[in-house]
Amino acid sequence: MTEKDVKRRLAAIFSADVKEYSRLMRDDEVATVNTLNDYRELMKKLIKQHHGRVVDSPGDNLLAEFSSVVDAVQSAVAVQKELMARNVALPDDRKMEFRIGINLGDVIVDKDGIYGDGVNIAARLEGLANPGGICISRTAYDQIEDKLPFGYEYLGEKTVKNISKPVRAYRVVIESDEITPKVGKEPSHDRRDRHRNAIEEKKARKERLKERKERHKERKRKKEIRLEERGIKPRIKRKNGFSIHLRAYVGVIGLLLIINILTYASTNRIWFQWPAFGWGLGLYLHWFHVRKAAKIKQQGRTMSGFRRHLGTYVGVIGFLLLVNILTYTSTNRIWFQWPALGWGLFLFFHWQVFAPRSSKKDQ
């Protein structure tokens, strides 16, 4: 045959052989041959259903070709699933498991046979496959990556016998629960696996975050119980209430000072000191109450504290009103409403924070 007579074509080559065939034959030749013939007939039938052609089947090997890599891989998956189902009925030492290698490459056609590196690579990939598994080349993988509902595990570059260049190999993951941690994976060519791993990692992060939140809530709940038992929690709340009060005082009085400055030219009056003084008295009483209450258990005393606050407010504002009335003829100013308003704001705040809580306890 001359170079001109050589007929070449691109084909998907399917190569399969039996794991531990020699041991099976040694243990029971007749049973092994019968099982091999049954399995081989099944494989031929499935290959034909997927538009393939069996080229040769010497010994425990089977060689087939397909015009489509998609058909070749689908045929291989169907073969392995059927053989797996049949092996269930056999004892472990009599199971017959095939390894399948698939390559897309150039082949030389001579009558009904095919030859060349394309065939040799498929045979080497078959040797890299797990028993009952499928191993494909990079050229095959590039054609089916997004076309079939399977996973693919990159096995790396493999140096195989009688092939000059390393072969990039991929394992076909037939079932989702067969996926194993990827080692040496090509990040630019395994989009399907990356997407699956990203989803699984996202779910795992959510679960970890949820567990941390639950643990934090449980620790916080236990801490609150311990503080309640020691009478510490009420003191913490009172201190927090005073700090809020202090910040509100500084903010509001600061705002009133700015308003007073901006309106001074038209009114010629300085009045911000009155609400500052009135509210300042309330702030002082609040601070005094916090210090005193720190030594006393809080339970049952919040409403009485509000009543004392209200009585103090009425007394002080009444006194300021009396002073305003007595000095009105000389000053011609009504100013008592400013401390009344300022302190009244705090009184309302005190009622909102403490009185409702006390009423809930009473219930």
Short mmCIF file of C-alpha atoms in Angstrom, two decimals:
data_model
loop_
_atom_site.label_atom_id
_atom_site.label_comp_id
_atom_site.label_asym_id
_atom_site.label_seq_id
_atom_site.Cartn_x
_atom_site.Cartn_y
_atom_site.Cartn_z
CA MET A 1 0.00 0.00 0.00
CA THR A 2 1.46 3.34 -1.09
CA GLU A 3 0.82 6.75 0.48
CA LYS A 4 -1.55 7.53 -2.37
CA ASP A 5 -3.57 4.40 -1.62
CA VAL A 6 -3.89 5.16 2.09
CA LYS A 7 -7.41 6.15 3.10
CA ARG A 8 -7.70 8.29 6.20
CA ARG A 9 -10.61 9.69 8.13
CA LEU A 10 -11.40 11.35 11.45
CA ALA A 11 -13.19 8.98 13.79
CA ALA A 12 -14.17 8.49 17.41
CA ILE A 13 -12.45 5.28 18.50
CA PHE A 14 -13.97 3.10 21.22
CA SER A 15 -11.61 0.57 22.83
CA ALA A 16 -12.58 -1.79 25.67
CA ASP A 17 -11.05 -4.69 27.58
CA VAL A 18 -11.81 -6.78 30.68
CA LYS A 19 -10.22 -6.16 34.07
CA GLU A 20 -8.31 -9.21 35.41
CA TYR A 21 -9.28 -11.29 32.41
CA SER A 22 -6.37 -13.71 32.97
CA ARG A 23 -7.48 -14.43 36.56
CA LEU A 24 -11.07 -15.01 35.48
CA MET A 25 -9.91 -17.48 32.82
CA ARG A 26 -7.63 -19.25 35.30
CA ASP A 27 -10.42 -19.65 37.84
CA ASP A 28 -13.11 -20.85 35.43
CA GLU A 29 -12.52 -20.80 31.69
CA VAL A 30 -15.98 -21.95 30.63
CA ALA A 31 -17.88 -19.51 32.82
CA THR A 32 -15.57 -16.67 31.76
CA VAL A 33 -16.04 -17.37 28.04
CA ASN A 34 -19.82 -17.63 28.43
CA THR A 35 -20.00 -14.34 30.34
CA LEU A 36 -17.66 -12.65 27.86
CA ASN A 37 -19.77 -13.75 24.89
CA ASP A 38 -22.98 -12.55 26.56
CA TYR A 39 -21.46 -9.19 27.46
CA ARG A 40 -19.88 -8.78 24.05
CA GLU A 41 -23.22 -9.35 22.30
CA LEU A 42 -24.81 -6.75 24.54
CA MET A 43 -22.03 -4.26 23.77
CA LYS A 44 -22.35 -4.84 20.02
CA LYS A 45 -26.09 -4.23 20.24
CA LEU A 46 -25.67 -0.96 22.16
CA ILE A 47 -22.87 0.23 19.87
CA LYS A 48 -25.09 -0.36 16.84
CA GLN A 49 -27.98 1.48 18.52
CA HIS A 50 -25.68 4.51 18.87
CA HIS A 51 -24.66 4.45 15.20
CA GLY A 52 -21.29 2.79 15.80
CA ARG A 53 -19.50 -0.09 14.07
CA VAL A 54 -17.60 -2.89 15.76
CA VAL A 55 -14.27 -3.18 13.99
CA ASP A 56 -12.66 -6.09 15.84
CA SER A 57 -13.04 -8.13 19.04
CA PRO A 58 -9.98 -10.30 19.68
CA GLY A 59 -9.79 -12.06 23.05
CA ASP A 60 -11.24 -9.83 25.77
CA ASN A 61 -10.86 -6.67 23.65
CA LEU A 62 -13.44 -4.85 21.60
CA LEU A 63 -12.68 -2.08 19.10
CA ALA A 64 -15.38 0.11 17.53
CA GLU A 65 -15.58 3.37 15.63
CA PHE A 66 -18.14 6.17 15.54
CA SER A 67 -18.55 9.17 13.28
CA SER A 68 -19.58 11.22 16.36
CA VAL A 69 -17.82 11.50 19.73
CA VAL A 70 -21.19 12.21 21.34
CA ASP A 71 -22.50 8.86 20.09
CA ALA A 72 -19.34 7.10 21.23
CA VAL A 73 -19.53 8.43 24.81
CA GLN A 74 -23.29 7.84 25.08
CA SER A 75 -22.72 4.27 23.88
CA ALA A 76 -19.93 3.75 26.44
CA VAL A 77 -22.12 5.04 29.28
CA ALA A 78 -25.01 2.79 28.22
CA VAL A 79 -22.64 -0.20 28.07
CA GLN A 80 -21.22 0.40 31.55
CA LYS A 81 -24.66 0.87 33.10
CA GLU A 82 -26.00 -2.34 31.55
CA LEU A 83 -22.93 -4.34 32.52
CA MET A 84 -23.08 -2.94 36.05
CA ALA A 85 -26.69 -4.13 36.34
CA ARG A 86 -25.77 -7.62 35.11
CA ASN A 87 -22.75 -7.88 37.41
CA VAL A 88 -25.00 -7.43 40.44
CA ALA A 89 -26.20 -11.04 39.99
CA LEU A 90 -22.63 -12.42 39.96
CA PRO A 91 -20.34 -13.20 42.92
CA ASP A 92 -17.64 -10.59 43.51
CA ASP A 93 -14.89 -12.86 42.22
CA ARG A 94 -16.82 -13.57 38.99
CA LYS A 95 -17.87 -10.03 38.09
CA MET A 96 -16.65 -9.04 34.63
CA GLU A 97 -15.85 -5.32 34.48
CA PHE A 98 -14.80 -3.57 31.29
CA ARG A 99 -12.59 -0.51 31.00
CA ILE A 100 -13.34 1.79 28.06
CA GLY A 101 -11.12 4.37 26.36
CA ILE A 102 -12.37 6.87 23.75
CA ASN A 103 -10.29 9.08 21.48
CA LEU A 104 -11.07 11.39 18.59
CA GLY A 105 -8.29 11.09 16.05
CA ASP A 106 -7.13 10.37 12.55
CA VAL A 107 -7.17 6.71 11.53
CA ILE A 108 -6.00 4.70 8.54
CA VAL A 109 -8.74 2.59 7.00
CA ASP A 110 -7.79 -0.74 5.42
CA LYS A 111 -10.78 -2.78 4.28
CA ASP A 112 -12.77 -3.20 7.51
CA GLY A 113 -9.90 -2.43 9.90
CA ILE A 114 -8.64 0.85 11.36
CA TYR A 115 -5.07 1.63 12.43
CA GLY A 116 -2.81 4.47 13.56
CA ASP A 117 -2.05 6.60 16.62
CA GLY A 118 -5.74 7.44 17.01
CA VAL A 119 -6.44 3.78 17.73
CA ASN A 120 -3.35 3.35 19.92
CA ILE A 121 -4.28 6.35 22.10
CA ALA A 122 -7.79 4.93 22.65
CA ALA A 123 -6.21 1.65 23.77
CA ARG A 124 -3.91 3.49 26.22
CA LEU A 125 -6.82 5.51 27.62
CA GLU A 126 -8.65 2.24 28.21
CA GLY A 127 -5.75 1.23 30.47
CA LEU A 128 -6.15 4.47 32.48
CA ALA A 129 -9.87 3.90 33.10
CA ASN A 130 -11.20 2.43 36.33
CA PRO A 131 -12.94 -0.96 36.14
CA GLY A 132 -16.47 -0.16 35.00
CA GLY A 133 -15.31 3.34 34.00
CA ILE A 134 -14.64 5.46 30.93
CA CYS A 135 -11.57 7.53 30.10
CA ILE A 136 -11.49 9.98 27.17
CA SER A 137 -8.84 12.11 25.49
CA ARG A 138 -8.68 15.90 25.38
CA THR A 139 -9.74 15.92 21.72
CA ALA A 140 -12.87 13.94 22.62
CA TYR A 141 -13.55 16.06 25.70
CA ASP A 142 -13.48 19.31 23.70
CA GLN A 143 -16.32 18.00 21.52
CA ILE A 144 -18.68 16.83 24.27
CA GLU A 145 -17.92 19.16 27.20
CA ASP A 146 -21.25 21.04 27.04
CA LYS A 147 -23.30 18.50 25.11
CA LEU A 148 -23.79 15.61 27.53
CA PRO A 149 -25.16 15.59 31.11
CA PHE A 150 -22.06 14.03 32.68
CA GLY A 151 -19.25 15.27 34.86
CA TYR A 152 -15.59 15.11 33.85
CA GLU A 153 -12.53 14.75 36.04
CA TYR A 154 -9.24 15.92 34.58
CA LEU A 155 -6.56 13.31 35.29
CA GLY A 156 -3.64 15.33 33.99
CA GLU A 157 -1.09 14.65 31.26
CA LYS A 158 -0.26 10.96 31.10
CA THR A 159 2.80 9.43 29.48
CA VAL A 160 1.69 6.19 27.83
CA LYS A 161 3.48 3.41 26.03
CA ASN A 162 4.43 3.90 22.35
CA ILE A 163 2.91 7.41 22.18
CA SER A 164 5.49 10.18 21.71
CA LYS A 165 3.59 12.99 23.44
CA PRO A 166 1.81 12.97 26.82
CA VAL A 167 -1.93 12.37 26.57
CA ARG A 168 -4.38 14.61 28.43
CA ALA A 169 -6.95 12.31 29.98
CA TYR A 170 -10.40 12.83 31.50
CA ARG A 171 -12.57 10.47 33.51
CA VAL A 172 -16.28 10.48 32.66
CA VAL A 173 -18.34 10.75 35.85
CA ILE A 174 -21.48 8.77 35.09
CA GLU A 175 -23.28 9.38 38.41
CA SER A 176 -23.15 12.66 40.39
CA ASP A 177 -22.25 10.83 43.62
CA GLU A 178 -19.12 9.44 41.98
CA ILE A 179 -17.46 12.85 41.85
CA THR A 180 -14.18 12.85 43.76
CA PRO A 181 -11.85 15.71 44.74
CA LYS A 182 -10.11 17.01 41.63
CA VAL A 183 -6.31 16.89 41.56
CA GLY A 184 -4.34 18.72 38.88
CA LYS A 185 -7.48 19.94 37.16
CA GLU A 186 -7.28 22.28 34.17
CA PRO A 187 -9.14 25.40 35.36
CA SER A 188 -9.87 26.67 31.86
CA HIS A 189 -11.59 23.54 30.52
CA ASP A 190 -13.81 22.15 33.30
CA ARG A 191 -16.61 24.69 33.44
CA ARG A 192 -19.24 22.12 34.31
CA ASP A 193 -17.26 20.85 37.31
CA ARG A 194 -16.38 24.38 38.43
CA HIS A 195 -20.06 25.35 38.35
CA ARG A 196 -21.07 22.27 40.35
CA ASN A 197 -18.30 22.82 42.88
CA ALA A 198 -19.24 26.51 43.22
CA ILE A 199 -22.87 25.58 44.00
CA GLU A 200 -21.80 22.97 46.56
CA GLU A 201 -19.34 25.38 48.20
CA LYS A 202 -22.03 28.10 48.37
CA LYS A 203 -24.42 25.69 50.10
CA ALA A 204 -21.69 24.65 52.52
CA ARG A 205 -20.91 28.31 53.36
CA LYS A 206 -24.59 28.99 54.05
CA GLU A 207 -24.79 25.99 56.34
CA ARG A 208 -21.65 27.05 58.23
CA LEU A 209 -22.98 30.62 58.56
CA LYS A 210 -26.32 29.33 59.83
CA GLU A 211 -24.59 27.13 62.40
CA ARG A 212 -22.44 30.05 63.61
CA LYS A 213 -25.54 32.25 64.00
CA GLU A 214 -27.31 29.53 65.96
CA ARG A 215 -24.31 29.06 68.24
CA HIS A 216 -24.06 32.84 68.76
CA LYS A 217 -27.76 33.06 69.66
CA GLU A 218 -27.42 30.17 72.09
CA ARG A 219 -24.37 31.72 73.79
CA LYS A 220 -26.16 35.07 74.01
CA ARG A 221 -29.25 33.45 75.52
CA LYS A 222 -27.21 31.59 78.14
CA LYS A 223 -25.29 34.75 78.98
CA GLU A 224 -28.53 36.69 79.48
CA ILE A 225 -29.83 33.97 81.77
CA ARG A 226 -26.67 34.14 83.88
CA LEU A 227 -26.85 37.95 84.03
CA GLU A 228 -30.51 37.85 85.04
CA GLU A 229 -29.67 35.43 87.83
CA ARG A 230 -26.97 37.77 89.13
CA GLY A 231 -29.06 40.93 88.72
CA ILE A 232 -26.46 42.34 86.31
CA LYS A 233 -28.56 42.66 83.17
CA PRO A 234 -30.86 45.40 84.56
CA ARG A 235 -27.81 47.47 85.51
CA ILE A 236 -26.41 47.14 81.99
CA LYS A 237 -29.72 48.27 80.50
CA ARG A 238 -29.88 51.26 82.85
CA LYS A 239 -26.36 52.33 81.89
CA ASN A 240 -27.24 51.97 78.22
CA GLY A 241 -30.37 54.07 78.78
CA PHE A 242 -28.34 56.83 80.43
CA SER A 243 -25.80 56.89 77.60
CA ILE A 244 -28.65 57.25 75.09
CA HIS A 245 -30.12 60.03 77.21
CA LEU A 246 -26.78 61.83 77.38
CA ARG A 247 -26.28 61.66 73.61
CA ALA A 248 -29.82 62.93 73.04
CA TYR A 249 -29.21 65.81 75.46
CA VAL A 250 -25.99 66.88 73.75
CA GLY A 251 -27.55 66.62 70.30
CA VAL A 252 -30.76 68.52 71.08
CA ILE A 253 -29.14 71.26 73.17
CA GLY A 254 -26.47 71.67 70.51
CA LEU A 255 -29.22 72.12 67.93
CA LEU A 256 -31.03 74.66 70.11
CA LEU A 257 -27.76 76.57 70.57
CA ILE A 258 -27.32 76.79 66.81
CA ILE A 259 -30.92 77.99 66.38
CA ASN A 260 -30.42 80.59 69.10
CA ILE A 261 -27.26 81.88 67.40
CA LEU A 262 -28.94 82.05 63.98
CA THR A 263 -32.00 83.90 65.32
CA TYR A 264 -30.18 86.18 67.76
CA ALA A 265 -29.99 89.10 65.34
CA SER A 266 -33.79 89.26 65.02
CA THR A 267 -34.77 88.40 68.62
CA ASN A 268 -31.79 89.81 70.53
CA ARG A 269 -32.41 87.10 73.12
CA ILE A 270 -30.32 84.25 74.52
CA TRP A 271 -32.71 81.52 75.62
CA PHE A 272 -31.05 78.14 74.92
CA GLN A 273 -29.69 78.00 78.49
CA TRP A 274 -33.17 77.45 79.91
CA PRO A 275 -33.93 74.17 78.16
CA ALA A 276 -30.30 73.21 78.72
CA PHE A 277 -30.67 73.87 82.43
CA GLY A 278 -34.05 72.15 82.72
CA TRP A 279 -33.05 69.09 80.77
CA GLY A 280 -29.72 69.09 82.57
CA LEU A 281 -31.56 68.66 85.86
CA GLY A 282 -33.37 65.67 84.39
CA LEU A 283 -30.09 64.27 83.13
CA TYR A 284 -28.53 64.65 86.55
CA LEU A 285 -31.49 62.92 88.18
CA HIS A 286 -31.21 60.11 85.65
CA TRP A 287 -27.51 59.68 86.42
CA PHE A 288 -28.25 59.75 90.13
CA HIS A 289 -30.97 57.15 89.68
CA VAL A 290 -28.63 54.86 87.72
CA ARG A 291 -26.00 55.04 90.44
CA LYS A 292 -28.54 54.33 93.13
CA ALA A 293 -30.31 51.57 91.22
CA ALA A 294 -27.00 49.81 90.58
CA LYS A 295 -27.08 48.75 94.23
CA ILE A 296 -30.70 47.63 94.21
CA LYS A 297 -32.46 44.90 92.30
CA GLN A 298 -34.38 46.33 89.39
CA GLN A 299 -37.42 44.08 89.49
CA GLY A 300 -40.60 45.94 90.43
CA ARG A 301 -38.91 49.37 90.73
CA THR A 302 -38.97 50.79 87.20
CA MET A 303 -42.48 52.25 87.43
CA SER A 304 -41.83 53.78 90.84
CA GLY A 305 -38.70 55.41 89.37
CA PHE A 306 -40.84 56.95 86.63
CA ARG A 307 -43.34 58.25 89.20
CA ARG A 308 -40.51 59.90 91.15
CA HIS A 309 -39.23 61.42 87.93
CA LEU A 310 -42.71 62.75 87.12
CA GLY A 311 -43.11 64.23 90.61
CA THR A 312 -39.71 65.93 90.37
CA TYR A 313 -40.60 67.32 86.94
CA VAL A 314 -43.88 68.80 88.16
CA GLY A 315 -42.21 70.34 91.21
CA VAL A 316 -39.25 71.91 89.36
CA ILE A 317 -41.27 73.18 86.39
CA GLY A 318 -43.90 74.55 88.78
CA PHE A 319 -41.14 76.39 90.62
CA LEU A 320 -39.73 77.80 87.35
CA LEU A 321 -43.23 78.91 86.33
CA LEU A 322 -43.60 80.75 89.62
CA VAL A 323 -40.21 82.45 89.13
CA ASN A 324 -41.19 83.44 85.57
CA ILE A 325 -44.45 84.98 86.80
CA LEU A 326 -42.75 86.94 89.57
CA THR A 327 -40.07 88.32 87.22
CA TYR A 328 -42.31 88.94 84.20
CA THR A 329 -42.94 92.63 84.97
CA SER A 330 -39.22 93.38 84.89
CA THR A 331 -38.16 91.07 82.03
CA ASN A 332 -41.32 91.01 79.93
CA ARG A 333 -40.32 87.47 78.86
CA ILE A 334 -41.97 84.07 79.12
CA TRP A 335 -39.23 81.47 79.23
CA PHE A 336 -40.33 78.65 81.55
CA GLN A 337 -41.75 76.67 78.61
CA TRP A 338 -38.26 75.92 77.30
CA PRO A 339 -37.02 73.92 80.28
CA ALA A 340 -40.52 72.42 80.55
CA LEU A 341 -40.33 71.29 76.92
CA GLY A 342 -36.75 70.04 77.20
CA TRP A 343 -37.29 68.07 80.35
CA GLY A 344 -40.69 66.94 79.05
CA LEU A 345 -38.99 65.29 76.10
CA PHE A 346 -36.83 63.28 78.44
CA LEU A 347 -39.85 62.44 80.64
CA PHE A 348 -41.66 61.10 77.59
CA PHE A 349 -38.57 59.09 76.67
CA HIS A 350 -38.41 57.69 80.20
CA TRP A 351 -42.05 56.64 80.01
CA GLN A 352 -41.57 54.97 76.62
CA VAL A 353 -38.53 52.97 77.71
CA PHE A 354 -39.25 52.00 81.31
CA ALA A 355 -43.00 52.14 81.92
CA PRO A 356 -44.05 49.65 79.17
CA ARG A 357 -41.46 47.14 80.35
CA SER A 358 -42.71 47.42 83.90
CA SER A 359 -46.33 46.93 82.82
CA LYS A 360 -45.35 43.74 80.96
CA LYS A 361 -43.74 42.41 84.14
CA ASP A 362 -46.89 43.19 86.09
CA GLN A 363 -48.88 41.08 83.63
#
